[in-house]
Amino acid sequence: MSGGNVKLESLTKRFDEVAAVDDISLEIQAGEFFSLLGPSGCGKTTTLRMVAGFEPPSTGKILLDGDDVAKLPPNRRDVNTVFQSYALFPFLTVAENVAFGMKYKSVPKAQLKTRVAEALEMVQLSGYEQRRPNQLSGGQQQRVALARALVLRPSVLLLDEPLGALDAKLRRALQVELAALQKQVGITFLYVTHDQEEALTMSDRLAVMNHGKVAQLGTPEDVYNEPADAYVADFLGVSNLMDARVKPGGQSTGCCRLQMGEFTLEANAGELNATGAVKLAIRPERINVEPYETVGANRVPGMVERLVFLGSTTHVYVRLATGSTLQTLVRNDGAELPYGQGTAVSVSIPADALRVLPDPGVSVGEIHDETTGEELLDLSGTRSA
Amino acid sequence: MASTAEKPVSGSSGVEPRDSQPPPRSNPWRRPWALEGFTWLYILWSIVPIAIAVLFSFNKGASQATWQGFSTKWYVGSQVTSVLHNPSLHHAVIQTLILGGLTTLICVPIGVGFAIGIDRWRTRTASGLNFVLIFSFVIPELLLAVALFLLVTQALTFIHLGTPAEVAGLVVWNLSWPAIIVRARLISIGRSYEEAAADLGASRLGAIRRVLLPMLMPAIFASAVLVFASTVDDFVIVEQLSSTANTQPMSVLIYSNVHGGLSGPALNALATIMLLISLIVAVIGFVAYRWLTRGERTEGGTEALTGIAGI
């Protein structure tokens, strides 16, 4: 596949003066699996629809292999879309659906059949040619939608929450398949999702979006391990956020000394040059729960508030002496946990896992209310403000 | 404990002593006798007169009130007054079919275009036209008929009274049917299929032709049936716009002969034929609609459309 480089330059879309997409600039390399991740209303789908040609941008450029396609109608762009609703034509068979776009590609009749067959084989639906979409399951319909787009060999494939309507197990299976398929065909994938797990498992790079802007751009490892701000830390999986202050003169190379309540903590990651009020972020899996009064640096006493058994792990919620609650993750290795609800414990927060993030100017609770919608209810419900 | 034992657990047995469930008024699953009875009364009230009218079209004698034995003479037998042999009677049948056919052929394509235009063009003009569409529902038919009469006799004189004026009037009067039904379907279909077609390379016209029209077929068909049936039934407009006896459809002929002229069971026969045409069209419509929307049963919207169409 030649080409497939997408470059967005100051792309903006306003609906009645409200900027749904606000001055986005980013470049997607040819052959890359790139995700736009964010809650509903963050502008990710609008961005995708502008690249597809369904929405004209208010300002800005969409460069496809160097050519600005912002003014071209969808049928004259070398991109194809897999819709969230699949949008399979119900009155056509699977084979006719897949062949729909070939009519505009001047492909010889003999080749047409082979290419349709190849595309269906690629999505493991050989033998389903004569079925109608309504005779297929949701996952199968999704595969037909994929085949219908891929058979045209576009330089970029746009996917708008394609797994959104499927159940969790099927979604996991298709995630793996989709990522493998992308490597196989080598087409640039621009993938829109609100599911952080999807974005992390499949993408080469991803952009976390918030209020029409890109909050952070990077590899999954980057954005997960080194979130640029509290919003990203919060959106990408469960993250414990705490309010703290940098101690006067607490900054030194590779280390930052902080005051959280009456306790002093050291952090080795994030904005180590920050001053004043900051947010502290730590992933649940990096926290250790130890017996009460264990001595050492970066330890805060607390009390086990709640245990939630999840199978392979147990979530332990610990209320710290400073008032905030931390969610920690303990692997179930067969041994019984040495603490239960109400047990006094000591929480060890390793300095290298503790990130200092710039204070967005709002309390931790407000970050939730403002930026993550109901889609993340499961996360916000498990953490206290 | 005794009181709970008396109450039958719902679904536990088929023989539930309904009356023993006190108090009966508060039982939401009780059989609505009053409503059912009233519904049946209503159905009888509307069907019995029609059935009597149909029955007397088969009367052996010339009476519309006294039964004198069965015969089909008013349809085919009599050389003078049967629908088959009397020129004005069978002309009326033919005129009705011509009007129905022409009106459907002209009205439905315009209405479909109208609906697509209103729904898929997002402009001020489109919303204005939407208002016009609703307006034609509330305007009295007689008013429209008189206005059309003046229009074709005073201004647009190239549209002659008779079949041309009748068809023009019926098209105007019935345009809302296809426009509203097709629009309802357009709304329930949504834009995603056209977007998918455009995405796969189709131009706007191509998307309408290859995707939208096939998906609109059930609605187009339903509205064609309605337009035809409504044309067969129409009286006010065709009465105003017909010219000679040759351009009188069945409804006008029946009306003008009820009190004198060609009265008798022949008129009942004509009315029965009119009823039959409407019924056949409705049945064709129902069967074809079911066939066209097969496999769509779970989708919302189409059932509602069947409801709107009344078939």
XYZ file of C-alpha atoms in Angstrom:
696
model
C 0.000 0.000 0.000
C 1.583 3.218 -1.076
C 0.725 6.349 0.802
C -1.642 6.749 3.655
C -0.064 9.718 5.371
C -2.668 11.953 7.017
C -1.855 15.426 8.238
C -4.347 17.647 10.009
C -3.412 21.323 10.100
C -5.251 23.649 12.499
C -8.416 21.687 11.867
C -11.453 23.340 13.442
C -15.148 22.556 13.305
C -17.721 24.846 14.849
C -21.392 23.995 15.229
C -23.238 27.223 15.951
C -20.128 28.875 17.385
C -19.374 25.899 19.635
C -16.043 24.441 18.634
C -16.481 20.664 18.483
C -12.957 20.336 17.124
C -10.674 23.138 18.166
C -7.522 23.781 16.162
C -6.150 20.241 15.964
C -2.832 19.604 14.283
C -1.371 16.148 14.074
C 0.298 13.824 11.634
C -0.446 10.153 11.134
C 2.281 8.160 9.422
C 1.529 5.833 6.544
C 0.772 2.337 7.804
C 0.194 3.447 11.359
C -2.607 2.292 13.680
C -3.625 5.600 15.174
C -6.401 6.098 17.711
C -8.377 9.116 18.777
C -9.419 8.461 22.356
C -11.778 10.508 24.451
C -15.178 10.671 26.104
C -18.312 11.374 24.107
C -18.447 14.942 22.933
C -14.676 15.405 22.869
C -14.629 15.891 19.096
C -13.082 12.588 18.056
C -15.964 11.454 15.842
C -16.302 14.917 14.296
C -12.602 14.774 13.427
C -13.075 11.393 11.780
C -16.139 12.591 9.865
C -14.153 15.534 8.531
C -11.418 13.218 7.304
C -14.080 11.005 5.692
C -15.733 14.018 4.070
C -19.118 13.951 5.793
C -18.551 17.264 7.552
C -16.815 20.247 5.981
C -14.227 21.764 8.343
C -14.798 25.338 9.476
C -11.112 26.097 8.999
C -7.921 24.120 8.566
C -6.487 21.571 6.212
C -6.735 17.811 5.830
C -3.711 16.614 3.907
C -3.874 13.139 2.481
C -0.440 12.245 1.151
C 0.231 15.943 0.764
C -2.989 16.925 -1.031
C -5.595 18.998 0.776
C -8.836 17.017 0.510
C -10.878 19.221 2.866
C -13.085 20.433 0.032
C -13.569 17.095 -1.754
C -16.776 15.059 -1.373
C -16.441 11.653 0.328
C -16.574 9.708 -2.949
C -13.457 11.482 -4.206
C -11.261 10.746 -1.208
C -9.115 7.666 -1.035
C -10.399 6.811 2.435
C -13.081 4.374 3.532
C -15.061 4.191 6.713
C -16.298 1.437 8.990
C -19.329 2.858 10.735
C -20.380 2.258 14.290
C -23.821 1.258 13.033
C -22.162 -0.865 10.276
C -24.548 0.728 7.709
C -24.674 -2.472 5.662
C -27.225 -2.228 2.896
C -30.039 -4.499 4.121
C -31.441 -5.250 0.663
C -28.126 -6.602 -0.676
C -26.388 -9.860 0.089
C -23.045 -9.970 1.845
C -21.231 -10.380 -1.485
C -23.175 -7.512 -3.069
C -22.431 -5.322 -0.081
C -18.720 -6.013 -0.357
C -18.804 -5.434 -4.120
C -20.745 -2.167 -3.794
C -17.795 0.192 -4.090
C -15.986 -1.854 -6.762
C -18.357 -0.437 -9.349
C -16.530 2.869 -9.070
C -13.068 1.315 -9.272
C -13.264 0.025 -12.852
C -12.276 -3.481 -11.868
C -12.761 -6.200 -14.505
C -15.657 -8.554 -13.816
C -13.459 -11.592 -13.424
C -11.256 -9.883 -10.886
C -14.220 -8.527 -8.993
C -15.308 -11.958 -7.829
C -11.849 -12.938 -6.653
C -11.354 -9.708 -4.782
C -14.699 -10.010 -3.002
C -13.851 -13.592 -2.099
C -10.416 -12.545 -0.850
C -11.869 -9.759 1.264
C -14.404 -12.111 2.825
C -11.701 -14.663 3.478
C -9.616 -12.001 5.173
C -12.406 -11.378 7.675
C -13.144 -15.126 7.935
C -16.573 -14.955 6.370
C -16.086 -17.215 3.358
C -19.293 -19.069 2.648
C -21.501 -16.248 3.842
C -21.686 -14.582 0.394
C -25.389 -15.117 -0.186
C -26.606 -14.221 3.307
C -28.343 -10.968 4.040
C -27.002 -8.661 6.750
C -29.973 -9.334 9.024
C -29.097 -13.033 9.028
C -25.719 -12.285 10.585
C -24.696 -11.627 14.164
C -23.365 -8.235 15.217
C -19.764 -9.404 15.052
C -20.264 -10.882 11.588
C -21.927 -7.695 10.348
C -18.934 -5.786 11.636
C -16.637 -8.051 9.634
C -18.684 -7.490 6.480
C -18.424 -3.737 7.013
C -14.683 -4.174 7.355
C -14.446 -6.282 4.203
C -16.578 -3.801 2.258
C -14.142 -1.016 3.094
C -10.909 -3.009 2.785
C -11.765 -4.526 -0.594
C -11.340 -1.057 -2.111
C -7.757 -0.907 -0.812
C -8.011 2.654 0.490
C -4.896 4.420 1.659
C -6.570 5.184 4.971
C -9.276 3.234 6.792
C -11.404 5.181 9.248
C -13.074 3.238 12.040
C -15.746 4.909 14.127
C -16.114 2.941 17.362
C -16.550 -0.227 15.306
C -16.695 -2.504 18.335
C -18.991 -0.282 20.354
C -22.126 -2.365 19.870
C -20.551 -5.743 20.649
C -20.364 -7.571 23.948
C -17.178 -7.490 25.983
C -15.859 -10.934 25.072
C -16.357 -10.502 21.339
C -14.864 -7.045 21.572
C -11.657 -8.437 23.072
C -11.407 -11.099 20.382
C -11.983 -8.600 17.587
C -9.453 -6.170 19.052
C -6.713 -8.716 18.622
C -7.940 -9.648 15.143
C -8.253 -6.071 14.011
C -4.737 -5.192 15.116
C -3.361 -8.271 13.337
C -5.362 -7.449 10.212
C -3.984 -3.930 10.153
C -0.416 -5.236 10.268
C -1.287 -7.673 7.486
C -2.778 -5.161 5.047
C -0.518 -2.267 6.033
C -3.225 0.335 5.540
C -3.259 3.376 7.818
C -5.991 2.906 10.428
C -7.553 5.929 12.078
C -9.525 4.495 14.939
C -11.987 6.405 17.094
C -12.960 5.023 20.492
C -13.933 6.002 23.990
C -12.617 2.709 25.335
C -9.130 3.203 26.752
C -8.411 -0.523 26.721
C -9.116 -0.707 22.979
C -6.913 2.275 22.293
C -4.065 0.966 24.430
C -4.071 -2.585 23.093
C -4.316 -1.832 19.378
C -2.694 1.491 18.638
C 0.811 2.295 17.513
C 0.128 5.830 18.703
C -2.895 7.580 20.064
C -4.197 11.045 20.773
C -6.220 11.594 23.925
C -8.804 14.259 23.188
C -10.634 16.603 25.495
C -13.010 19.424 24.575
C -11.999 19.388 20.923
C -8.300 19.552 21.635
C -5.530 16.985 21.810
C -4.638 16.554 25.468
C -1.739 14.197 24.804
C -0.230 12.438 21.832
C 2.075 9.463 22.050
C 2.497 5.721 22.188
C 0.207 3.759 24.526
C 3.146 3.302 26.919
C 3.834 7.041 26.922
C 0.342 8.176 27.670
C -0.304 5.451 30.207
C 2.957 5.683 32.107
C 3.637 9.351 31.620
C 0.303 11.155 31.400
C 0.766 14.828 30.653
C -1.952 15.998 32.993
C -4.537 14.857 35.473
C -7.170 14.502 32.731
C -5.125 12.002 30.751
C -4.060 10.131 33.888
C -7.666 9.893 34.890
C -9.037 8.916 31.500
C -6.517 6.164 30.846
C -7.530 3.634 33.374
C -7.970 4.016 37.067
C -5.575 6.496 38.497
C -5.453 7.718 42.043
C -5.304 11.483 42.121
C -4.359 13.379 45.263
C -3.962 17.044 46.093
C -0.549 18.094 47.393
C 1.830 21.042 47.569
C 5.444 21.207 46.497
C 7.604 22.046 49.514
C 9.374 25.380 49.270
C 12.704 24.573 47.689
C 11.601 21.000 47.298
C 12.653 20.718 43.689
C 15.931 19.025 42.946
C 17.193 17.013 40.013
C 15.213 13.847 39.546
C 13.212 14.360 42.702
C 10.508 16.532 44.132
C 9.562 16.837 47.767
C 5.928 17.303 48.504
C 3.669 18.035 51.405
C 0.424 16.081 51.539
C -1.425 16.835 54.738
C 1.056 16.223 57.555
C 3.099 13.800 55.494
C 6.098 14.342 53.290
C 6.396 12.427 50.043
C 9.007 12.201 47.357
C 8.163 11.843 43.710
C 10.552 10.979 40.891
C 8.221 11.334 37.925
C 6.268 14.023 36.148
C 6.614 17.777 36.506
C 9.442 17.817 38.982
C 9.957 21.566 38.591
C 6.423 22.452 39.611
C 5.716 24.792 42.493
C 2.693 25.352 44.692
C -0.419 23.198 44.402
C -0.100 20.084 42.256
C -1.908 16.818 41.623
C -0.273 13.518 42.428
C -1.120 10.482 40.368
C -0.346 6.849 41.038
C -1.648 3.694 39.392
C -3.417 1.222 41.691
C -1.047 -1.582 40.706
C 1.971 0.378 41.956
C 0.776 0.858 45.507
C 1.780 -1.585 48.253
C -0.356 -2.215 51.286
C 1.823 -3.072 54.308
C 1.244 -3.786 57.996
C 0.515 -0.752 60.148
C 3.519 1.224 61.359
C 5.922 -0.187 58.808
C 8.751 2.312 58.783
C 10.317 3.954 55.745
C 9.967 6.890 53.410
C 6.892 7.567 51.273
C 4.533 5.751 53.589
C 1.183 7.044 54.733
C -1.007 5.343 57.342
C -4.605 4.510 56.527
C -7.471 2.164 57.104
C -8.908 -0.477 54.775
C -12.282 0.782 53.783
C -13.503 -1.809 51.354
C -12.347 -4.954 49.562
C -13.709 -5.780 46.124
C -12.940 -9.244 44.837
C -12.512 -9.255 41.049
C -11.222 -12.756 40.389
C -7.578 -12.481 39.427
C -7.159 -9.386 41.580
C -8.730 -7.705 44.563
C -9.312 -3.978 44.743
C -8.431 -2.660 48.146
C -9.693 0.799 48.989
C -7.650 2.484 51.674
C -8.666 5.726 53.333
C -5.501 7.625 54.108
C -4.934 9.687 57.221
C -4.972 12.725 54.916
C -8.593 12.040 54.062
C -8.288 10.868 50.472
C -9.003 7.291 49.390
C -6.583 5.241 47.325
C -7.541 2.309 45.186
C -4.933 -0.419 45.168
C -4.702 -3.635 43.271
C -3.601 -6.863 44.936
C -3.001 -10.017 42.931
C -4.774 -13.095 44.181
C -1.987 -15.642 44.603
C -3.966 -17.996 46.757
C -2.836 -16.643 50.102
C -5.395 -14.976 52.297
C -5.037 -11.220 52.608
C -3.551 -10.281 56.000
C -6.085 -7.451 56.403
C -9.803 -6.918 56.139
C -12.266 -4.103 56.299
C -11.345 -1.716 59.115
C -7.742 -2.920 59.520
C -5.184 -0.173 60.036
C -2.454 -0.426 57.414
C 0.459 1.484 56.026
C 0.438 2.402 52.376
C 3.730 2.533 50.567
C 3.836 4.837 47.562
C 7.071 4.253 45.602
C 8.655 7.542 44.613
C 9.353 6.387 41.058
C 5.657 5.570 40.527
C 4.377 8.816 41.968
C 3.803 11.444 39.285
C 3.586 15.152 39.850
C 1.024 16.687 37.491
C 0.225 20.341 36.923
C -2.844 21.393 38.887
C -5.694 22.037 36.445
C -7.136 24.464 38.971
C -10.021 22.290 39.993
C -10.385 19.679 42.658
C -9.957 16.031 41.758
C -13.673 15.402 41.927
C -14.417 18.132 39.430
C -12.067 16.647 36.881
C -14.385 13.712 36.825
C -17.609 15.580 36.577
C -16.336 17.827 33.893
C -14.476 15.617 31.549
C -15.603 12.035 31.821
C -19.146 11.270 30.982
C -21.358 8.427 31.901
C -19.217 6.078 29.881
C -16.704 6.139 32.690
C -19.192 5.795 35.467
C -17.616 2.522 36.443
C -14.369 4.324 37.109
C -15.705 7.376 38.828
C -17.911 5.254 41.012
C -14.968 3.400 42.451
C -12.978 6.364 43.591
C -13.694 9.066 46.074
C -13.037 12.700 45.338
C -51.195 -16.722 56.036
C -54.699 -17.764 55.120
C -55.182 -14.706 52.934
C -52.044 -15.397 50.898
C -53.126 -18.970 50.307
C -56.367 -17.831 48.718
C -54.660 -15.570 46.223
C -53.653 -17.496 43.117
C -50.066 -16.827 42.144
C -50.159 -15.350 38.670
C -49.074 -17.787 36.016
C -49.152 -20.757 38.363
C -52.350 -22.204 36.909
C -54.485 -21.628 33.869
C -57.762 -21.502 35.759
C -57.562 -18.265 37.662
C -60.775 -17.415 39.436
C -60.810 -13.861 38.150
C -63.980 -12.786 39.916
C -62.689 -13.989 43.267
C -59.776 -11.542 43.130
C -60.993 -8.671 45.235
C -61.412 -5.928 44.335
C -61.951 -6.627 40.594
C -61.665 -2.980 39.504
C -58.104 -2.777 40.654
C -57.012 -5.834 38.672
C -55.140 -4.395 35.686
C -55.334 -7.731 33.829
C -59.087 -8.042 33.918
C -60.779 -8.436 30.593
C -61.980 -5.060 29.292
C -65.545 -6.172 28.560
C -66.956 -2.697 28.126
C -64.242 -1.611 25.696
C -64.473 -4.802 23.702
C -68.239 -4.592 23.456
C -68.127 -0.992 22.361
C -65.517 -1.802 19.707
C -67.670 -4.571 18.264
C -70.709 -2.305 18.209
C -68.697 0.256 16.292
C -67.508 -2.334 13.771
C -71.067 -3.588 13.222
C -72.354 -0.040 12.866
C -69.904 0.708 10.098
C -70.021 -2.653 8.277
C -73.715 -3.550 8.280
C -74.897 -0.715 5.978
C -72.128 -1.540 3.504
C -72.996 -5.217 3.622
C -76.672 -4.407 2.917
C -75.727 -2.170 0.003
C -73.550 -4.933 -1.424
C -76.288 -7.502 -0.873
C -78.861 -5.509 -2.840
C -76.539 -5.260 -5.807
C -77.377 -8.961 -6.231
C -81.150 -8.418 -6.002
C -83.227 -10.079 -8.680
C -85.783 -7.283 -8.702
C -85.290 -3.559 -9.231
C -85.798 -2.693 -5.569
C -83.064 -1.433 -3.251
C -85.185 -2.236 -0.233
C -87.010 -5.557 -0.790
C -85.069 -8.745 -1.378
C -86.417 -10.623 -4.396
C -83.883 -13.355 -4.885
C -80.246 -13.646 -6.014
C -79.044 -12.605 -9.448
C -76.003 -11.061 -11.114
C -78.097 -9.237 -13.697
C -77.005 -5.784 -12.457
C -73.391 -6.714 -13.096
C -73.522 -8.639 -16.353
C -77.014 -9.932 -17.117
C -79.166 -7.001 -18.086
C -78.568 -5.674 -21.601
C -79.651 -2.182 -20.554
C -78.803 -1.431 -16.985
C -75.947 -3.805 -16.029
C -72.528 -2.328 -15.316
C -71.130 -4.377 -18.183
C -73.593 -3.270 -20.845
C -74.680 0.202 -19.836
C -72.167 2.621 -21.421
C -72.337 5.296 -18.753
C -71.884 2.749 -15.956
C -68.928 0.916 -17.379
C -67.426 4.141 -18.593
C -67.450 5.335 -14.998
C -65.491 2.259 -13.920
C -62.928 2.841 -16.653
C -62.688 6.554 -15.861
C -62.074 5.755 -12.187
C -59.280 3.342 -13.103
C -57.724 5.846 -15.520
C -57.795 8.611 -12.914
C -56.390 6.284 -10.268
C -53.592 5.072 -12.518
C -52.573 8.451 -13.913
C -52.744 10.192 -10.550
C -50.622 7.490 -8.904
C -48.058 7.566 -11.695
C -47.667 11.337 -11.550
C -48.216 11.969 -7.858
C -45.883 9.365 -6.326
C -42.648 10.360 -8.130
C -43.283 14.038 -7.371
C -44.072 13.210 -3.753
C -40.933 11.073 -3.364
C -38.785 13.852 -4.821
C -40.547 16.300 -2.560
C -39.828 14.172 0.519
C -36.168 13.661 -0.349
C -35.788 17.357 -1.053
C -37.409 18.444 2.201
C -35.515 15.969 4.324
C -32.060 15.873 2.775
C -31.645 19.503 1.786
C -31.120 21.548 4.872
C -32.206 24.946 3.650
C -34.801 27.574 4.415
C -36.688 26.652 1.250
C -36.981 23.095 2.450
C -38.508 24.024 5.787
C -40.933 26.379 4.023
C -42.059 23.570 1.749
C -42.558 21.353 4.760
C -45.097 23.860 5.996
C -46.898 23.821 2.648
C -47.076 20.056 2.930
C -48.829 20.154 6.289
C -51.028 22.981 5.029
C -52.557 20.804 2.331
C -53.773 18.485 5.102
C -55.768 21.149 6.875
C -57.237 22.955 3.862
C -60.866 21.853 3.160
C -61.148 19.754 0.024
C -64.078 21.732 -1.294
C -62.100 24.948 -1.017
C -59.248 23.425 -2.992
C -61.679 22.030 -5.573
C -63.389 25.386 -6.157
C -60.028 27.166 -6.288
C -58.746 24.639 -8.821
C -61.919 25.037 -10.862
C -61.400 28.795 -11.038
C -57.727 28.299 -11.814
C -58.244 26.001 -14.778
C -61.238 27.897 -16.182
C -59.829 31.405 -15.741
C -56.017 31.314 -15.662
C -54.530 27.990 -16.724
C -56.992 27.376 -19.517
C -54.643 24.968 -21.291
C -55.611 22.448 -18.611
C -59.035 21.457 -19.865
C -61.877 20.441 -17.620
C -62.291 16.702 -17.700
C -59.520 14.160 -17.324
C -56.552 16.631 -17.427
C -58.037 18.914 -14.774
C -59.210 15.961 -12.692
C -55.745 14.399 -12.694
C -54.098 17.736 -11.900
C -56.479 18.296 -9.001
C -56.084 14.769 -7.631
C -52.284 15.034 -7.830
C -52.318 18.279 -5.842
C -54.761 16.890 -3.287
C -52.895 13.606 -2.774
C -49.315 14.866 -2.895
C -49.028 14.882 0.890
C -49.435 11.101 1.093
C -46.230 10.043 -0.611
C -44.376 13.063 0.728
C -45.248 12.384 4.358
C -44.967 8.583 4.245
C -41.678 8.609 2.354
C -40.354 11.292 4.660
C -41.235 9.207 7.708
C -39.240 6.365 6.202
C -36.361 8.697 5.327
C -36.192 9.824 8.929
C -36.230 6.264 10.244
C -33.564 5.192 7.719
C -31.257 8.036 8.723
C -28.329 9.312 6.732
C -25.803 6.600 7.489
C -26.608 4.434 4.440
C -26.167 7.347 2.054
C -22.969 8.261 3.838
C -21.774 4.688 3.490
C -22.601 4.743 -0.230
C -20.789 8.056 -0.703
C -17.870 6.701 1.285
C -17.674 3.706 -1.047
C -17.528 5.971 -4.065
C -21.103 6.795 -5.058
C -22.021 10.318 -6.095
C -25.038 11.941 -4.442
C -27.344 10.879 -7.246
C -25.738 7.454 -7.292
C -26.347 7.061 -3.576
C -30.004 7.986 -3.992
C -30.441 5.608 -6.903
C -28.497 2.617 -5.587
C -29.238 2.848 -1.880
C -31.971 5.274 -0.964
C -34.589 4.314 -3.541
C -34.404 0.565 -2.838
C -34.712 1.283 0.856
C -37.632 3.631 0.244
C -39.481 1.062 -1.874
C -41.852 -0.091 0.871
C -42.844 3.502 1.607
C -43.147 4.364 -2.076
C -45.336 1.335 -2.595
C -47.478 2.053 0.451
C -48.043 5.615 -0.677
C -48.901 4.488 -4.227
C -51.583 2.230 -2.783
C -52.946 5.048 -0.660
C -52.963 7.527 -3.520
C -54.767 5.050 -5.756
C -57.325 4.158 -3.090
C -57.896 7.771 -2.185
C -58.372 8.649 -5.867
C -60.963 5.905 -6.284
C -62.823 7.301 -3.286
C -62.514 10.932 -4.271
C -65.663 12.851 -5.024
C -65.340 16.553 -4.269
C -62.453 17.343 -6.607
C -63.532 15.184 -9.536
C -67.090 16.469 -9.242
C -65.835 20.040 -9.669
C -63.366 19.304 -12.412
C -65.197 16.786 -14.575
C -66.740 18.108 -17.746
C -68.989 15.738 -19.699
C -70.622 12.508 -18.612
C -67.656 10.735 -20.205
C -65.290 12.070 -17.588
C -67.442 11.177 -14.601
C -65.867 8.505 -12.426
C -67.931 6.117 -10.332
C -68.283 8.363 -7.298
C -69.738 11.230 -9.324
C -72.054 8.963 -11.293
C -73.421 7.343 -8.144
C -73.995 10.718 -6.536
C -75.778 12.240 -9.514
C -78.058 9.210 -10.013
C -79.006 8.401 -6.440
C -82.172 10.506 -6.607
C -83.538 9.568 -10.001
C -81.954 8.749 -13.308
C -80.168 5.445 -13.314
C -81.254 4.388 -9.845
C -81.740 0.815 -8.718
C -79.406 -2.064 -7.847
C -77.120 -1.178 -10.789
C -75.803 1.674 -8.665
C -75.240 -0.771 -5.810
C -73.319 -2.941 -8.240
C -71.210 0.044 -9.238
C -70.572 0.920 -5.593
C -69.648 -2.685 -4.885
C -67.117 -2.622 -7.705
C -65.692 0.594 -6.304
C -65.411 -1.041 -2.888
C -63.828 -4.105 -4.415
C -61.189 -2.046 -6.239
C -60.271 -0.300 -2.998
C -60.158 -3.613 -1.141
C -58.026 -5.339 -3.751
C -55.591 -2.435 -3.793
C -55.424 -2.479 0.003
C -54.767 -6.225 0.077
C -52.107 -5.958 -2.642
C -50.593 -3.122 -0.689
C -50.566 -5.049 2.573
C -49.097 -8.224 1.089
C -46.485 -6.374 -0.950
C -45.536 -4.171 1.956
C -44.985 -7.202 4.159
C -42.913 -8.757 1.398
C -40.834 -5.660 0.762
C -40.049 -5.202 4.439
C -39.419 -8.868 5.176
C -36.504 -9.244 7.509
C -37.076 -5.773 8.870
C -39.561 -6.868 11.478
C -37.324 -6.076 14.377
C -36.485 -2.602 13.166
C -38.606 0.117 14.622
C -40.376 2.507 12.348
C -41.636 0.187 9.678
C -44.434 -1.163 11.829
C -45.400 2.386 12.626
C -45.430 3.097 8.911
C -47.818 0.224 8.316
C -49.956 1.866 10.924
C -49.839 5.246 9.210
C -50.628 3.663 5.887
C -53.577 1.906 7.445
C -52.849 -1.323 5.617
